[in-house]
GROMACS .gro file of C-alpha atoms in nm:
model
  137
    1ARG     CA    1  -2.924   4.481  -2.455
    2GLU     CA    2  -3.225   4.461  -2.228
    3ALA     CA    3  -3.161   4.812  -2.096
    4PHE     CA    4  -3.138   4.945  -2.451
    5SER     CA    5  -3.467   4.778  -2.540
    6GLU     CA    6  -3.636   4.971  -2.260
    7SER     CA    7  -3.506   5.308  -2.385
    8ASP     CA    8  -3.505   5.512  -2.704
    9GLN     CA    9  -3.135   5.425  -2.755
   10VAL     CA   10  -3.019   5.184  -3.025
   11PHE     CA   11  -2.787   4.904  -2.919
   12ASP     CA   12  -2.455   4.901  -3.104
   13PRO     CA   13  -2.235   4.591  -3.055
   14ALA     CA   14  -1.931   4.821  -3.090
   15CYS     CA   15  -2.024   4.953  -2.744
   16ILE     CA   16  -1.897   4.628  -2.594
   17VAL     CA   17  -1.520   4.639  -2.551
   18PRO     CA   18  -1.357   4.319  -2.419
   19ALA     CA   19  -1.136   4.412  -2.125
   20GLY     CA   20  -1.057   4.103  -1.916
   21ALA     CA   21  -1.127   4.075  -1.544
   22ARG     CA   22  -0.831   4.226  -1.356
   23VAL     CA   23  -0.725   4.577  -1.256
   24HIS     CA   24  -0.452   4.598  -1.518
   25ASP     CA   25  -0.698   4.477  -1.786
   26GLY     CA   26  -0.930   4.768  -1.709
   27TYR     CA   27  -0.636   5.009  -1.697
   28ARG     CA   28  -0.483   4.893  -2.026
   29THR     CA   29  -0.812   4.875  -2.215
   30ALA     CA   30  -0.940   5.214  -2.097
   31LYS     CA   31  -0.604   5.379  -2.167
   32GLU     CA   32  -0.599   5.247  -2.525
   33TYR     CA   33  -0.968   5.300  -2.595
   34PHE     CA   34  -0.993   5.655  -2.462
   35ALA     CA   35  -0.662   5.763  -2.615
   36GLU     CA   36  -0.792   5.656  -2.957
   37ALA     CA   37  -1.147   5.790  -2.906
   38GLY     CA   38  -1.040   6.155  -2.869
   39ASP     CA   39  -1.339   6.388  -2.837
   40ASP     CA   40  -1.575   6.116  -2.963
   41ARG     CA   41  -1.544   5.928  -2.634
   42PRO     CA   42  -1.828   5.768  -2.438
   43THR     CA   43  -1.973   5.949  -2.138
   44ALA     CA   44  -1.997   5.632  -1.929
   45LEU     CA   45  -1.843   5.289  -1.871
   46THR     CA   46  -2.015   4.984  -1.727
   47CYS     CA   47  -1.739   4.745  -1.624
   48PHE     CA   48  -1.740   4.366  -1.591
   49ASN     CA   49  -1.637   4.393  -1.226
   50ASP     CA   50  -1.508   4.645  -0.972
   51LEU     CA   51  -1.143   4.559  -1.038
   52VAL     CA   52  -1.176   4.649  -1.407
   53ALA     CA   53  -1.355   4.970  -1.307
   54ILE     CA   54  -1.074   5.064  -1.067
   55GLY     CA   55  -0.815   5.014  -1.341
   56ALA     CA   56  -1.025   5.216  -1.585
   57ILE     CA   57  -1.059   5.504  -1.335
   58ARG     CA   58  -0.680   5.517  -1.300
   59ALA     CA   59  -0.635   5.525  -1.678
   60LEU     CA   60  -0.896   5.800  -1.716
   61ALA     CA   61  -0.719   6.011  -1.452
   62GLU     CA   62  -0.387   5.969  -1.633
   63LEU     CA   63  -0.555   6.085  -1.953
   64GLY     CA   64  -0.678   6.396  -1.775
   65LEU     CA   65  -1.042   6.287  -1.763
   66ASN     CA   66  -1.251   6.342  -1.451
   67VAL     CA   67  -1.475   6.075  -1.299
   68PRO     CA   68  -1.768   6.142  -1.299
   69GLY     CA   69  -1.743   6.487  -1.461
   70ASP     CA   70  -1.618   6.360  -1.799
   71VAL     CA   71  -1.690   5.988  -1.772
   72SER     CA   72  -1.918   5.801  -1.532
   73VAL     CA   73  -1.794   5.457  -1.421
   74ILE     CA   74  -1.988   5.169  -1.270
   75GLY     CA   75  -1.855   4.831  -1.157
   76CYS     CA   76  -2.008   4.505  -1.045
   77ASP     CA   77  -1.933   4.301  -0.728
   78ASP     CA   78  -1.930   4.563  -0.452
   79ILE     CA   79  -1.586   4.468  -0.327
   80PRO     CA   80  -1.500   4.635   0.006
   81MET     CA   81  -1.242   4.867  -0.155
   82ALA     CA   82  -1.508   5.022  -0.384
   83GLU     CA   83  -1.645   5.258  -0.121
   84TYR     CA   84  -1.298   5.376  -0.010
   85LEU     CA   85  -1.167   5.503  -0.343
   86THR     CA   86  -1.104   5.876  -0.388
   87VAL     CA   87  -1.421   5.874  -0.596
   88PRO     CA   88  -1.632   5.598  -0.434
   89LEU     CA   89  -1.739   5.350  -0.703
   90THR     CA   90  -2.102   5.300  -0.799
   91THR     CA   91  -2.147   4.927  -0.834
   92VAL     CA   92  -2.392   4.641  -0.858
   93GLY     CA   93  -2.402   4.427  -0.547
   94CYS     CA   94  -2.467   4.059  -0.608
   95PRO     CA   95  -2.580   3.816  -0.336
   96LYS     CA   96  -2.260   3.606  -0.359
   97ARG     CA   97  -2.326   3.383  -0.058
   98ARG     CA   98  -2.679   3.309  -0.172
   99MET     CA   99  -2.551   3.238  -0.523
  100GLY     CA  100  -2.304   2.984  -0.381
  101ARG     CA  101  -2.568   2.821  -0.163
  102VAL     CA  102  -2.820   2.794  -0.448
  103ALA     CA  103  -2.553   2.653  -0.681
  104ALA     CA  104  -2.456   2.389  -0.424
  105GLU     CA  105  -2.822   2.296  -0.364
  106LEU     CA  106  -2.888   2.262  -0.738
  107LEU     CA  107  -2.574   2.052  -0.784
  108LEU     CA  108  -2.672   1.820  -0.499
  109ARG     CA  109  -3.023   1.791  -0.642
  110HIS     CA  110  -2.878   1.694  -0.978
  111ILE     CA  111  -2.643   1.437  -0.820
  112GLU     CA  112  -2.931   1.280  -0.625
  113ASP     CA  113  -3.173   1.277  -0.920
  114ARG     CA  114  -3.011   1.300  -1.261
  115ASP     CA  115  -3.354   1.294  -1.427
  116ALA     CA  116  -3.481   1.600  -1.242
  117PRO     CA  117  -3.581   1.881  -1.477
  118PRO     CA  118  -3.349   2.182  -1.499
  119VAL     CA  119  -3.422   2.462  -1.253
  120ARG     CA  120  -3.370   2.832  -1.310
  121GLU     CA  121  -3.330   3.049  -1.002
  122THR     CA  122  -3.314   3.426  -1.037
  123LEU     CA  123  -3.145   3.625  -0.762
  124ARG     CA  124  -3.183   4.000  -0.723
  125ALA     CA  125  -2.883   4.228  -0.754
  126ARG     CA  126  -2.891   4.581  -0.617
  127LEU     CA  127  -2.749   4.906  -0.746
  128ILE     CA  128  -2.524   5.075  -0.490
  129GLU     CA  129  -2.507   5.441  -0.584
  130ARG     CA  130  -2.189   5.623  -0.494
  131SER     CA  131  -1.999   5.914  -0.651
  132SER     CA  132  -1.856   5.769  -0.973
  133VAL     CA  133  -2.173   5.829  -1.179
  134ARG     CA  134  -2.341   6.156  -1.268
  135ALA     CA  135  -2.678   6.230  -1.421
  136LEU     CA  136  -2.684   6.351  -1.781
  137HIS     CA  137  -2.891   6.657  -1.859
   0.00000   0.00000   0.00000
């Protein structure tokens, strides 16, 4: 929603398609969604994680759609397999170790002082550009 607010595009809640978190969830959901969409299909998918993206890429290939020629796909997690796919997956890398450390520190702080005010810590993710996304003209 934030990204839409920074563009001239209008956010449509129908753009969000629940798909689960595993490879077969991405595969099943993409297969059903794109089979029904016909020529009115989206030009890009942003997936919950890299596993869902990998499943979606397989489904798109089986439907005769090219990644990124017909549909761009982006994941989130930067799992090691992402860069070794036939079409290397563009993804969002999250600082997982730092997230775990910060979570543990905040939990310990809360255990030691239950009256401490809540703390919000924002960690930076990074976009890892590979071959599964193309620019629109």
